[in-house]
Amino acid sequence: MNIRSLLPKNNLTKLTFLSFFTLLYFYSPVMTLFLQDKGLSLWQVNSLWAIILISSFFAEIPTGIIADRIGRKNSIVLAILFQFIAEFLFIFFQSYPALIFFAILAGIGFAFSSGALEAFLFDDLKANNQEDQMTWAMGRLSAGGRAGNIVSFLIGGLLATVLTVANFRIMVILTAASVGIGLLFALSLDESNQNQDDDADDEPSSFALIKSGWQQLTSSTLIGGLVLIFIFSNAFSDYNLNLYQPYFVTSRVPSLWLGWGPALGALVGIFVATNAWRLKQAAGPYRAFLISILLPALFYFGMAWRAEPIWAIAMIVGFVASIQLTGPIFSEIINLQIKSESRATVLSLVNMGSTVYESSMGFVIGIAADRALSQAFNLMGGVLLIVFIAAGAAIWLNRGRSSE
C-alpha cells in the first residue's frame, strides 16, 4: 500500500497534521520537575530554551536563504529531520552538557522552519488567490498544534502521576515517534503550483535576498514599527512552560493537572486560534494585535498575585489560550506587505530579532525565577504591559496610515 495515498491532498491540511504530530511533546508536563530532580536549577532549565534560540539566531539567515533557494518544502523537511534527531538523542540524555547539544540541534531545526513554513503557506494561498485568508489559515495551523498539545498533555499528565526515569523515557520515545510521523507529512507537501513574483526574471544572489528583505522591512515606518512591536510583544510562552510546573507544585495542584491544565488551555486555544479572524474583522487588525499583547500580561499578573489550586489552573488555561491570537493576526498583516521571492528571508529577519530579544530575556527570567516565581511572572507581565502601552501610542499616532 502506498503511504502517500493515505495522506490528505490539500497542503493546509497536511501542514495542520504536521503541526499536530510535531507538537506531541508528551514529556512537557513534567520536564522541568524531572530536570530539577536531576539537579538542574530553574536558571539551567530556562537556559536550554535560550540556547535553542541562540543557535536558531545564528542559523536563521542561512536557513532562510536556503528556503528561498531550494524551496520551502525542502526547508520544512530539514527542520523536522533536525527535530527528530534531537528528540531521538534525548532518549539517551545523561547530563546538562548533553542537553546543550540537543538544544543546538533543535535550534537549527527551528531556524529551518521559522520562515519557510509560513512562507510556504502564504504562497500556497496566493497561488489560489486566497492570500486574504492568511489569518484564518494560520489559525487553523495553530489549532492543529494545540490539538497536539491536548493529546500530549493529557497522556503526559496520566504518566506523570508516577514520575520515574522509565516513564519519562517512554514520554520521550513517544515524542520522537510522533515527530517521525510529522516528517512523512512534510515529505508529502506539494509546491508545484507555487511561483515566485512575475517580475523576478533572474535568481537573486544571497546578499541580494538579505538586502531586499531588509529594504522591505524598513520601507515604511509603519512596517518597521509593527515588526518592532511584534518582537517585543513576545509572551515568553516557552519559559512559562518551564515555570508553570513548579507554580502548580507551589499552588498544591494535583499532579494529574500538570498535563490536564495546559491541555484544557490548548482546547480553548483551538477556539481562540480558529476565531482570531473574527476579532480582526470586529476590531480591525491593529486593535486586535493590541488585545493579543494585553491578555497574556494580565494572566502573568494573576499568576504572581495568587497561588491556589483552582486559581492556578485558571491562570494557566487562560494564558495558554490567549497566546494563540498574536501569530495569526500579525502573520496576515506582515505577509501582505512583502514579496514572495524573498518571503522566507524577510520572515527569518523578523524571527532573528525576536530570537535575540527572547534569548536575552530567558537568562533574566531564570534569575528572577530562582529568587521567586512571582518575580518572574511580574517581570514578564510588566514587560508586556509596557509594550502594550507603547504599541497603542504608536498605532494611535500612525492611525492615519493604517487601513482601519
Short mmCIF file of C-alpha atoms in Angstrom, two decimals, residues 146-292:
data_model
loop_
_atom_site.label_atom_id
_atom_site.label_comp_id
_atom_site.label_asym_id
_atom_site.label_seq_id
_atom_site.Cartn_x
_atom_site.Cartn_y
_atom_site.Cartn_z
CA ARG A 146 -2.96 22.99 20.06
CA ALA A 147 -4.70 19.68 19.36
CA GLY A 148 -1.29 18.05 19.61
CA ASN A 149 -0.76 19.83 22.92
CA ILE A 150 -4.09 18.49 24.22
CA VAL A 151 -3.27 14.87 23.40
CA SER A 152 0.31 15.03 24.66
CA PHE A 153 -0.57 16.90 27.85
CA LEU A 154 -3.43 14.52 28.67
CA ILE A 155 -1.32 11.41 28.13
CA GLY A 156 1.73 13.02 29.74
CA GLY A 157 -0.42 14.04 32.71
CA LEU A 158 -1.51 10.43 33.23
CA LEU A 159 2.07 9.17 33.03
CA ALA A 160 3.19 11.98 35.33
CA THR A 161 1.16 10.68 38.29
CA VAL A 162 4.16 8.40 38.91
CA LEU A 163 7.28 10.25 37.79
CA THR A 164 10.08 7.75 37.19
CA VAL A 165 13.03 7.61 34.79
CA ALA A 166 11.29 4.79 32.88
CA ASN A 167 8.07 6.79 32.49
CA PHE A 168 9.95 9.88 31.35
CA ARG A 169 11.87 7.83 28.77
CA ILE A 170 8.57 6.43 27.44
CA MET A 171 7.33 10.01 27.02
CA VAL A 172 10.45 10.95 25.05
CA ILE A 173 10.18 7.84 22.82
CA LEU A 174 6.52 8.66 22.06
CA THR A 175 7.55 12.22 21.20
CA ALA A 176 10.32 11.11 18.82
CA ALA A 177 7.94 8.68 17.09
CA SER A 178 5.35 11.43 16.64
CA VAL A 179 7.93 13.77 15.07
CA GLY A 180 8.80 10.92 12.69
CA ILE A 181 5.17 10.80 11.56
CA GLY A 182 5.26 14.58 11.10
CA LEU A 183 8.25 14.08 8.80
CA LEU A 184 6.07 11.96 6.49
CA PHE A 185 3.60 14.83 6.14
CA ALA A 186 6.46 17.22 5.38
CA LEU A 187 7.70 14.93 2.61
CA SER A 188 4.21 14.83 1.08
CA LEU A 189 3.87 18.63 0.65
CA ASP A 190 3.27 19.81 -2.93
CA GLU A 191 4.73 23.16 -4.03
CA SER A 192 4.35 22.62 -7.78
CA ASN A 193 1.70 25.35 -8.09
CA GLN A 194 3.74 27.99 -6.25
CA ASN A 195 5.55 30.59 -8.35
CA GLN A 196 7.81 33.48 -7.49
CA ASP A 197 6.78 37.03 -8.38
CA ASP A 198 6.45 37.52 -12.13
CA ASP A 199 8.98 40.33 -12.22
CA ALA A 200 11.72 38.14 -10.73
CA ASP A 201 13.47 37.28 -14.04
CA ASP A 202 16.83 36.40 -12.58
CA GLU A 203 17.55 34.43 -9.43
CA PRO A 204 18.92 36.93 -6.89
CA SER A 205 22.16 36.35 -5.01
CA SER A 206 22.16 35.50 -1.31
CA PHE A 207 23.34 39.04 -0.50
CA ALA A 208 20.58 40.46 -2.70
CA LEU A 209 17.98 38.41 -0.83
CA ILE A 210 19.17 39.77 2.51
CA LYS A 211 19.33 43.33 1.15
CA SER A 212 15.86 43.02 -0.38
CA GLY A 213 14.47 41.61 2.84
CA TRP A 214 15.96 44.42 4.91
CA GLN A 215 14.69 47.05 2.46
CA GLN A 216 11.19 45.62 2.68
CA LEU A 217 11.25 45.71 6.49
CA THR A 218 12.46 49.32 6.50
CA SER A 219 10.37 50.52 3.57
CA SER A 220 7.99 52.39 5.86
CA THR A 221 7.80 53.46 9.47
CA LEU A 222 4.54 51.52 9.80
CA ILE A 223 6.06 48.19 8.74
CA GLY A 224 9.20 48.74 10.81
CA GLY A 225 7.15 49.79 13.83
CA LEU A 226 4.88 46.75 13.56
CA VAL A 227 7.87 44.42 13.38
CA LEU A 228 9.43 46.01 16.46
CA ILE A 229 6.14 45.74 18.34
CA PHE A 230 5.85 42.08 17.34
CA ILE A 231 9.40 41.36 18.51
CA PHE A 232 8.88 42.95 21.93
CA SER A 233 5.36 41.54 22.35
CA ASN A 234 6.83 38.05 22.78
CA ALA A 235 4.80 36.43 25.56
CA PHE A 236 7.69 34.14 26.69
CA SER A 237 5.34 31.15 26.44
CA ASP A 238 8.17 28.61 26.31
CA TYR A 239 9.69 29.98 29.51
CA ASN A 240 6.25 29.86 31.10
CA LEU A 241 6.08 26.20 30.08
CA ASN A 242 9.13 25.67 32.27
CA LEU A 243 7.77 27.69 35.18
CA TYR A 244 4.15 26.59 35.40
CA GLN A 245 5.15 23.18 36.76
CA PRO A 246 6.83 24.47 39.97
CA TYR A 247 4.00 27.05 40.11
CA PHE A 248 1.48 24.19 40.21
CA VAL A 249 3.51 22.42 42.88
CA THR A 250 3.63 25.61 44.99
CA SER A 251 -0.13 26.04 44.47
CA ARG A 252 -0.77 22.43 45.61
CA VAL A 253 -2.38 21.49 42.30
CA PRO A 254 -2.89 17.68 41.95
CA SER A 255 -0.18 16.14 39.74
CA LEU A 256 -2.74 14.98 37.17
CA TRP A 257 -3.34 18.64 36.29
CA LEU A 258 0.29 19.08 35.27
CA GLY A 259 -0.92 17.76 31.93
CA TRP A 260 -4.63 18.43 32.08
CA GLY A 261 -4.30 22.17 32.86
CA PRO A 262 -2.32 23.06 29.71
CA ALA A 263 -4.44 20.57 27.75
CA LEU A 264 -7.59 22.45 28.71
CA GLY A 265 -5.82 25.69 27.78
CA ALA A 266 -4.90 24.22 24.39
CA LEU A 267 -8.54 23.17 23.86
CA VAL A 268 -9.72 26.72 24.50
CA GLY A 269 -6.77 27.87 22.37
CA ILE A 270 -8.14 25.98 19.37
CA PHE A 271 -11.32 28.06 19.59
CA VAL A 272 -9.26 31.24 20.02
CA ALA A 273 -6.91 30.48 17.10
CA THR A 274 -9.64 29.47 14.67
CA ASN A 275 -11.66 32.58 15.51
CA ALA A 276 -8.79 35.09 15.53
CA TRP A 277 -10.04 36.31 12.15
CA ARG A 278 -13.36 37.26 13.76
CA LEU A 279 -11.57 39.51 16.25
CA LYS A 280 -9.59 41.01 13.37
CA GLN A 281 -12.80 41.76 11.49
CA ALA A 282 -14.58 43.18 14.54
CA ALA A 283 -11.78 45.32 15.97
CA GLY A 284 -9.52 45.82 12.97
CA PRO A 285 -6.08 44.19 12.60
CA TYR A 286 -4.15 46.68 14.73
CA ARG A 287 -6.56 46.84 17.66
CA ALA A 288 -6.79 43.02 17.57
CA PHE A 289 -2.99 42.93 17.69
CA LEU A 290 -3.03 45.15 20.80
CA ILE A 291 -5.56 42.88 22.51
CA SER A 292 -3.32 39.88 21.80
#
